[in-house]
Each structure stands twice: as structure tokens, then as C-alpha cells.
């Protein structure tokens, strides 16, 4: 060490110090003070400016407004940018920092907390140490504990002469945010965080995905070769308009060796999409790993939900917790940006890509847990659908249909029926016939697997009716054949069969047979006390009587239907009033026609059934027009056209448009009447709906049991009796029992065919057939006694046994149904 004279060190007068600088040196009791180096300050740590920030002009302007100088007392001291992983929070923060740094002459501090970025997250102590060193505090002067570090940090902020901007990327809210809030209004803390902070000092700016227009612009700018907009639109939709996913795809488009068609082929399969967008999967994985165990378990169970939106009741059923606990968990997951709220009712949904990721998590659950969750969900839907209003079905119809399909796929057949009944009723009220066919198909499959053949037949009948409404005749015929076989296999002659036979006879134009079968159904439903089905059969019998020209009998059936229908069955009541108006029209009683049509319209509106409401409006428009009241007709016509257009009823709309112009000619403005119809007023040429195939591919499985039940055993009895008769004639022996046995076996086969035939028969023939069909075992017992007396007990026992087996085969389905209902 040289002295002031620049002379070299003399022996024993100086020490040599090496290895670094020293400030305070004590030598021989003499303290020599050397000035310490000035602290190094680094307060200009701006993150890199993003190259492009498409679609973020609105959020950027809102963020700059929060950072802009002005009323510091009113402005927030802390701002949090929240959003899903990969939504572009860091890019927005960097762009805003570059725009706003001139408003903060004191400098900019920046740090990446790495809460979700992989690796070890930065602790609060490490963060405070980093920023305090940026203020120029040496490491050996930092306090050794959190409280001391916070004190030093707050002191530096108080002592700062000018405003500072603090930037913290990828923060963990509980660990990093609240202690860092500036102590006075000059400074700003700007953070990106996935879980929105709840502290009142934070202004929260939620960042959403890009709009389709901005997604398209981003991909088009990245593509080296021109790409058709339709392909770019599809790529953007498959990426869910998530900026991180779009950046991955944009990188591939910049590669001249890649193509949009290849990218689409890779992204289209849902099971492969996240594998192609691996950075997105990593971002979702980081968010999931940050959850505690109960919320992580809830998220996995939500992945089992088949719909796009979830409410607290469905979440509670899936997770096996109370609705209140599920609601709290959903709110926490919304704060963590893993769910998106869809309205004030508490319903939530996933981002499309996140739903794929959560679906993968759900598959990690044990099979028993997944099965129990679906069981609870279907039970919840069954209970809720029984009392739900139209608004609930409007929200849940997609999830209900998907849950039904999942329940059938996983064998939860017993839970399907209650949901099918209520969902189909709602869909038909909303004229969603194709959707109702899809739901009915699931009901048929479930009933078939449960061997509930009566239920299967009834649902097939409903499908046939709606196929006919869509003019899909081959499908309707397939359902008719399969339904009839299912009814035969059920083994019970029921009013449902008579309704079915009446409907098929009416389709063939055999209205006499239809009236006969519907009359039998009316008597059967009256004995059972089922007022709903009784009213429907009365309505159908009235239609058959009207086709036969028996107007008085038809009107009587319609009035009985009105009187019989239960209070909630307003659709049947509305149809009956409209039919009665048609009967009155034949008598040219306009006043009564209008009165009946108004009653029908009132009942239709109260029922909520759109189709019957439009039918009533159409009939009333025609009646008002004939009565010379064009003003009333015009008002009703506008309402009918609006309903028909809104609910996709093209046939009714065509009928309305056909009567529109004569009605307008009677209106006071002739100019409107003579105006040509525009393209928008013409009936739209809609493509035929994509209806499901009827579930009859396994209906042939009914043929063998049906043939066995109806004909095989009686035919065996006939052959046995013929053999025994031949032996008796050749070898000698009692002959008398065998002709009786032949008669009884042949009569049994005739009765079985007669019971299940599809045409009308006499009342006496029906009674005889039913008696033989159900109770021929009594005759078999008599034959057995006669055979014992005549000396042929063995042969008679075999013949009687065959007939007893036939009786058991007829009665077993009914017994099995009763046992199942009791269980």
C-alpha cells in the first residue's frame, strides 16, 4: 500500500493488504478511515417490450389509465392483471411498462416470482433482497429476517424523492402481493397473477382470450404463404383464441416446411390437441399444482361433467359434498382462473382447452370414484328435473343429453328413465324434435339393457310419432316393427298396445280399426285410473271417429278428453278445444268456432307448448279472416310468424305465409297488401335435419323369444300329440286324449297370434283368444287327468308340461316386471 508521498513502503511501517478493498483498517491503535465506494443503484429494470400486442388496445388503455399521473389519492396503489395461464398477462404488463415508465422518474423495479413458471418459486425474502440491492444496499447490510427486509423496503419507498414503478410477474398472491403494496400514493405496484387478490388496495384487470378477428390477424401475420381464412378461423377456434396456443401455432406457420392443413390435422382430434400445444398444457399443469387438495379434487371431479356449464348442485353431486361447500370451491376456482363465471346464478364453465386438460385429470380418478360420481350426478338430475322450470331446462339441456349418453355408455341404465321423461317433454314443448329423438334413443337403449320391454316399446312408439312429424317414413316403420316385437315380448296385453295398434291402423288409413283399438285403450286406462293416458286416447279416438264421418261421436270424445285431462295436461286440453272448433266449423257456427279457438289458444299458451300454440294461432287467424276482422287477424298473424320463425317450424310458417297476403288485402293500407314478398318473407329452404338412426339394430333379438313364446311350444305340443295319436292308432291304445290335445295346442297357437295381431276382431273372438292365451294350462291339467284315466299318463304329462311351459312363458314377463318394481 503506497503512502501520500508515493514512496515505497518502509519495513515495519506498512502492512500489505491483498484480495480486495478494505475500508476501516486498524493498525497499532491508529484507526485509518478510507472512503467506502458509492452504492450502485439499478432502478431501470424494464422487461423486454413485446414485438406485437394484437387485440389488447382496450386492456392496455385501461391499464395506462390506472397508471397515469393525476389524482394520486384516488388512484389505486396496486394493480393486478389476472387471467388464465397463457392469456398474455406478462406481455400486457411489459407493454404498459414501456408506455408508462416516463411517468415514474424514480425508476422501475422488475422481478419474476416464478410462481407458475417452473423451477423453485422466488420467496418474499429473495424478492425483497433483489429489490433492496437494486436500491444500492450491499448484501451484508440486508436484514436477516422478513420483517427487517420489509422495513428496509418500505423505508426506501418513503425516502424515494420521485415515483417508482414496481413490476412483479407471475406472483403468488398470498406470498408476494400484500406486503409489497406501496405505503404512499406516489408509487405503483403492477403484478400479474392467476388468482385474483382480494385485498381492497388492488384494482383487478381481468384479461380474456382474443377475439376471433384478432386471432385471425395474428395467424395471418405469421403465415409465410397465404392461407385461406376459413382454415385460419378453424385453427384459431381449435386454439380457443388463447394467445399462448396461438403463438405455438404461429411458430409453425412461420416455418415454410409446415402447412395449415397439417396443423389442422394435428389439432382436430381432441385427444391430441394438448400434445400439440405442450406449453399450454404446462401452464395448466402449473395452475393445477398450485391448488390445495380439496380444490384439486373438485377440479378433477368437474372434469367428469359432460356439459359446457356447471352449477353448484351438479358440482356437489360430482364431488359428493354439500351444495354450499361446492359453491365455495367453485368461487375459489374462479379466483384461480381455472373456471369462468357465466352469470349471477353461480354457473361456471371451462375454457375449451382447459376442459380437455381437466378431462385428462378426471381419467386419473379411480374407476369406482368415476362411477360413483356419475351415479350421484344422474340421481341429482332425476330429482331436479321433476320440479324444474323451463329456465333450468334451457340452461341444462345440453348437459342432460350428454349425461344420458354417458350413463348409457357406462351402464347406469336405471338412472336414465326419470331424466328422459322430463327432458323429452321439455324439448317437445320447445319444438326441438330432433333433440328429443336423440334423448329418446338413449332411453330405448337403457330400457333394452334393463329388459324393460314395455318401456322400450312405449319409447319406440314416441320415436315413431316424431319421425313421422319429420316425414322420415322408413325410420318410423322401423320403430313400429321393433316396438311391436318389444310389446309381444313383454307378454302383457295392455292399453299401451291398443294405443299402438290404433295409431298404426290410422297410419294405414283403416280408421275403423283405429277407433276400435282406441276404444279398447280408453276402457283400459279408465280401469287403471290413468287420466293423462285416458285423455290422450280419447283425443285419438275422436280423430278416428271424425275421419269416419261420425261428428257427434268425435265431439263427445273431445269433450270427454277436456273433462278427463288432469290440471297440468294443458296440451291435450288445447288440442281438444281446437278439434271441437273443427267440429263446429262443419256446422258453420262461426261464433262458436271463434270461442272454442280462443279457449284452445289460451290453454296452449298456458301449457308452454310452442307447436300447439302456433297451430292455434294459425286456425284463429283463418277464422278471424273469414269473420271479416283483418285487424285482429293481422295481429295474431304477426305473433304466429314470430313464434314459428323463432322455434324452427317451417311447415307451419309456410302455411302462415300462404294466408298472409289475402289477409293483408283486407287491411286499411293497400300499399302494404300489394307489395311483393321479399326473400326474407318467403319460407326458408332449410336442409333436412340430421336425425339419429332408430335404435332397432338389435330389435331382431326380440324375434327368437317372441317366436318361442307364441308358436314354438304350441307347435311342439301339436307334433307330440300327432306322434302319440299315430302310435295309438298303429299299436293300439287310448286315442281320445290326443285329438283333444291337438285341438288345445292348435287353439293355443291361434290365440297367441290373435292376441297380438294388428287388425280388429270381434269382441267374442278377443275374449276367446285371451282366455286360451292366458289360461290354457287349466285345459292342460284336465287333459292330464283324462290321460291318466285312459291309461296314457306319460304322454299326457309331456303334452300338459309343454302347455304349462307356454303359460309360464306368457306370464313370466309380467311377474318379472312386478318383482322389479317392488325391488
JSON list of N, CA and C in Angstrom, two decimals, residues 589-619:
[
{"chain": "A", "resi": 589, "resn": "UNK", "atom": "N", "xyz": [-120.96, -22.73, -37.58]},
{"chain": "A", "resi": 589, "resn": "UNK", "atom": "CA", "xyz": [-121.25, -21.88, -36.43]},
{"chain": "A", "resi": 589, "resn": "UNK", "atom": "C", "xyz": [-119.98, -21.07, -36.12]},
{"chain": "A", "resi": 590, "resn": "UNK", "atom": "N", "xyz": [-119.85, -19.91, -36.80]},
{"chain": "A", "resi": 590, "resn": "UNK", "atom": "CA", "xyz": [-118.61, -19.12, -36.68]},
{"chain": "A", "resi": 590, "resn": "UNK", "atom": "C", "xyz": [-118.39, -18.61, -35.27]},
{"chain": "A", "resi": 591, "resn": "UNK", "atom": "N", "xyz": [-119.47, -18.22, -34.64]},
{"chain": "A", "resi": 591, "resn": "UNK", "atom": "CA", "xyz": [-119.32, -17.67, -33.29]},
{"chain": "A", "resi": 591, "resn": "UNK", "atom": "C", "xyz": [-118.75, -18.72, -32.33]},
{"chain": "A", "resi": 592, "resn": "UNK", "atom": "N", "xyz": [-119.28, -19.93, -32.41]},
{"chain": "A", "resi": 592, "resn": "UNK", "atom": "CA", "xyz": [-118.77, -20.98, -31.54]},
{"chain": "A", "resi": 592, "resn": "UNK", "atom": "C", "xyz": [-117.34, -21.37, -31.93]},
{"chain": "A", "resi": 593, "resn": "UNK", "atom": "N", "xyz": [-117.04, -21.35, -33.23]},
{"chain": "A", "resi": 593, "resn": "UNK", "atom": "CA", "xyz": [-115.68, -21.66, -33.67]},
{"chain": "A", "resi": 593, "resn": "UNK", "atom": "C", "xyz": [-114.68, -20.71, -33.04]},
{"chain": "A", "resi": 594, "resn": "UNK", "atom": "N", "xyz": [-114.99, -19.40, -33.11]},
{"chain": "A", "resi": 594, "resn": "UNK", "atom": "CA", "xyz": [-114.07, -18.42, -32.53]},
{"chain": "A", "resi": 594, "resn": "UNK", "atom": "C", "xyz": [-113.92, -18.62, -31.03]},
{"chain": "A", "resi": 595, "resn": "UNK", "atom": "N", "xyz": [-115.02, -18.91, -30.35]},
{"chain": "A", "resi": 595, "resn": "UNK", "atom": "CA", "xyz": [-114.96, -19.11, -28.90]},
{"chain": "A", "resi": 595, "resn": "UNK", "atom": "C", "xyz": [-114.10, -20.32, -28.55]},
{"chain": "A", "resi": 596, "resn": "UNK", "atom": "N", "xyz": [-114.28, -21.42, -29.28]},
{"chain": "A", "resi": 596, "resn": "UNK", "atom": "CA", "xyz": [-113.50, -22.64, -29.00]},
{"chain": "A", "resi": 596, "resn": "UNK", "atom": "C", "xyz": [-112.03, -22.44, -29.33]},
{"chain": "A", "resi": 597, "resn": "UNK", "atom": "N", "xyz": [-111.75, -21.74, -30.43]},
{"chain": "A", "resi": 597, "resn": "UNK", "atom": "CA", "xyz": [-110.36, -21.48, -30.79]},
{"chain": "A", "resi": 597, "resn": "UNK", "atom": "C", "xyz": [-109.67, -20.60, -29.76]},
{"chain": "A", "resi": 598, "resn": "UNK", "atom": "N", "xyz": [-110.38, -19.62, -29.23]},
{"chain": "A", "resi": 598, "resn": "UNK", "atom": "CA", "xyz": [-109.78, -18.77, -28.20]},
{"chain": "A", "resi": 598, "resn": "UNK", "atom": "C", "xyz": [-109.48, -19.57, -26.93]},
{"chain": "A", "resi": 599, "resn": "UNK", "atom": "N", "xyz": [-110.38, -20.49, -26.59]},
{"chain": "A", "resi": 599, "resn": "UNK", "atom": "CA", "xyz": [-110.11, -21.36, -25.44]},
{"chain": "A", "resi": 599, "resn": "UNK", "atom": "C", "xyz": [-108.88, -22.24, -25.70]},
{"chain": "A", "resi": 600, "resn": "UNK", "atom": "N", "xyz": [-108.81, -22.76, -26.92]},
{"chain": "A", "resi": 600, "resn": "UNK", "atom": "CA", "xyz": [-107.65, -23.58, -27.26]},
{"chain": "A", "resi": 600, "resn": "UNK", "atom": "C", "xyz": [-106.36, -22.80, -27.22]},
{"chain": "A", "resi": 601, "resn": "UNK", "atom": "N", "xyz": [-106.38, -21.54, -27.71]},
{"chain": "A", "resi": 601, "resn": "UNK", "atom": "CA", "xyz": [-105.17, -20.71, -27.68]},
{"chain": "A", "resi": 601, "resn": "UNK", "atom": "C", "xyz": [-104.76, -20.39, -26.25]},
{"chain": "A", "resi": 602, "resn": "UNK", "atom": "N", "xyz": [-105.73, -20.11, -25.40]},
{"chain": "A", "resi": 602, "resn": "UNK", "atom": "CA", "xyz": [-105.41, -19.83, -24.00]},
{"chain": "A", "resi": 602, "resn": "UNK", "atom": "C", "xyz": [-104.77, -21.03, -23.33]},
{"chain": "A", "resi": 603, "resn": "UNK", "atom": "N", "xyz": [-105.34, -22.22, -23.55]},
{"chain": "A", "resi": 603, "resn": "UNK", "atom": "CA", "xyz": [-104.76, -23.43, -22.96]},
{"chain": "A", "resi": 603, "resn": "UNK", "atom": "C", "xyz": [-103.37, -23.70, -23.53]},
{"chain": "A", "resi": 604, "resn": "UNK", "atom": "N", "xyz": [-103.19, -23.45, -24.83]},
{"chain": "A", "resi": 604, "resn": "UNK", "atom": "CA", "xyz": [-101.88, -23.70, -25.45]},
{"chain": "A", "resi": 604, "resn": "UNK", "atom": "C", "xyz": [-100.82, -22.77, -24.87]},
{"chain": "A", "resi": 605, "resn": "UNK", "atom": "N", "xyz": [-101.17, -21.50, -24.70]},
{"chain": "A", "resi": 605, "resn": "UNK", "atom": "CA", "xyz": [-100.20, -20.57, -24.13]},
{"chain": "A", "resi": 605, "resn": "UNK", "atom": "C", "xyz": [-99.84, -20.95, -22.70]},
{"chain": "A", "resi": 606, "resn": "UNK", "atom": "N", "xyz": [-100.82, -21.38, -21.95]},
{"chain": "A", "resi": 606, "resn": "UNK", "atom": "CA", "xyz": [-100.54, -21.78, -20.57]},
{"chain": "A", "resi": 606, "resn": "UNK", "atom": "C", "xyz": [-99.71, -23.05, -20.50]},
{"chain": "A", "resi": 607, "resn": "UNK", "atom": "N", "xyz": [-99.84, -23.92, -21.49]},
{"chain": "A", "resi": 607, "resn": "UNK", "atom": "CA", "xyz": [-99.09, -25.18, -21.50]},
{"chain": "A", "resi": 607, "resn": "UNK", "atom": "C", "xyz": [-97.62, -24.96, -21.79]},
{"chain": "A", "resi": 608, "resn": "UNK", "atom": "N", "xyz": [-97.28, -23.88, -22.52]},
{"chain": "A", "resi": 608, "resn": "UNK", "atom": "CA", "xyz": [-95.89, -23.65, -22.93]},
{"chain": "A", "resi": 608, "resn": "UNK", "atom": "C", "xyz": [-95.49, -24.45, -24.15]},
{"chain": "A", "resi": 609, "resn": "UNK", "atom": "N", "xyz": [-96.43, -25.18, -24.76]},
{"chain": "A", "resi": 609, "resn": "UNK", "atom": "CA", "xyz": [-96.14, -25.97, -25.96]},
{"chain": "A", "resi": 609, "resn": "UNK", "atom": "C", "xyz": [-96.18, -25.05, -27.17]},
{"chain": "A", "resi": 610, "resn": "UNK", "atom": "N", "xyz": [-95.04, -24.81, -27.78]},
{"chain": "A", "resi": 610, "resn": "UNK", "atom": "CA", "xyz": [-94.94, -23.84, -28.87]},
{"chain": "A", "resi": 610, "resn": "UNK", "atom": "C", "xyz": [-95.69, -24.32, -30.10]},
{"chain": "A", "resi": 611, "resn": "UNK", "atom": "N", "xyz": [-95.58, -25.61, -30.42]},
{"chain": "A", "resi": 611, "resn": "UNK", "atom": "CA", "xyz": [-96.20, -26.11, -31.65]},
{"chain": "A", "resi": 611, "resn": "UNK", "atom": "C", "xyz": [-97.72, -25.95, -31.61]},
{"chain": "A", "resi": 612, "resn": "UNK", "atom": "N", "xyz": [-98.35, -26.38, -30.51]},
{"chain": "A", "resi": 612, "resn": "UNK", "atom": "CA", "xyz": [-99.81, -26.27, -30.45]},
{"chain": "A", "resi": 612, "resn": "UNK", "atom": "C", "xyz": [-100.23, -24.81, -30.36]},
{"chain": "A", "resi": 613, "resn": "UNK", "atom": "N", "xyz": [-99.37, -23.95, -29.78]},
{"chain": "A", "resi": 613, "resn": "UNK", "atom": "CA", "xyz": [-99.69, -22.52, -29.74]},
{"chain": "A", "resi": 613, "resn": "UNK", "atom": "C", "xyz": [-99.71, -21.93, -31.15]},
{"chain": "A", "resi": 614, "resn": "UNK", "atom": "N", "xyz": [-98.73, -22.29, -31.97]},
{"chain": "A", "resi": 614, "resn": "UNK", "atom": "CA", "xyz": [-98.70, -21.78, -33.34]},
{"chain": "A", "resi": 614, "resn": "UNK", "atom": "C", "xyz": [-99.88, -22.35, -34.14]},
{"chain": "A", "resi": 615, "resn": "UNK", "atom": "N", "xyz": [-100.21, -23.63, -33.92]},
{"chain": "A", "resi": 615, "resn": "UNK", "atom": "CA", "xyz": [-101.37, -24.21, -34.61]},
{"chain": "A", "resi": 615, "resn": "UNK", "atom": "C", "xyz": [-102.65, -23.46, -34.23]},
{"chain": "A", "resi": 616, "resn": "UNK", "atom": "N", "xyz": [-102.80, -23.16, -32.95]},
{"chain": "A", "resi": 616, "resn": "UNK", "atom": "CA", "xyz": [-103.99, -22.43, -32.52]},
{"chain": "A", "resi": 616, "resn": "UNK", "atom": "C", "xyz": [-104.02, -21.03, -33.12]},
{"chain": "A", "resi": 617, "resn": "UNK", "atom": "N", "xyz": [-102.89, -20.35, -33.15]},
{"chain": "A", "resi": 617, "resn": "UNK", "atom": "CA", "xyz": [-102.83, -19.02, -33.76]},
{"chain": "A", "resi": 617, "resn": "UNK", "atom": "C", "xyz": [-103.18, -19.09, -35.24]},
{"chain": "A", "resi": 618, "resn": "UNK", "atom": "N", "xyz": [-102.68, -20.12, -35.93]},
{"chain": "A", "resi": 618, "resn": "UNK", "atom": "CA", "xyz": [-102.97, -20.26, -37.36]},
{"chain": "A", "resi": 618, "resn": "UNK", "atom": "C", "xyz": [-104.46, -20.43, -37.61]},
{"chain": "A", "resi": 619, "resn": "UNK", "atom": "N", "xyz": [-105.08, -21.33, -36.85]},
{"chain": "A", "resi": 619, "resn": "UNK", "atom": "CA", "xyz": [-106.52, -21.55, -37.02]},
{"chain": "A", "resi": 619, "resn": "UNK", "atom": "C", "xyz": [-107.31, -20.30, -36.68]}
]
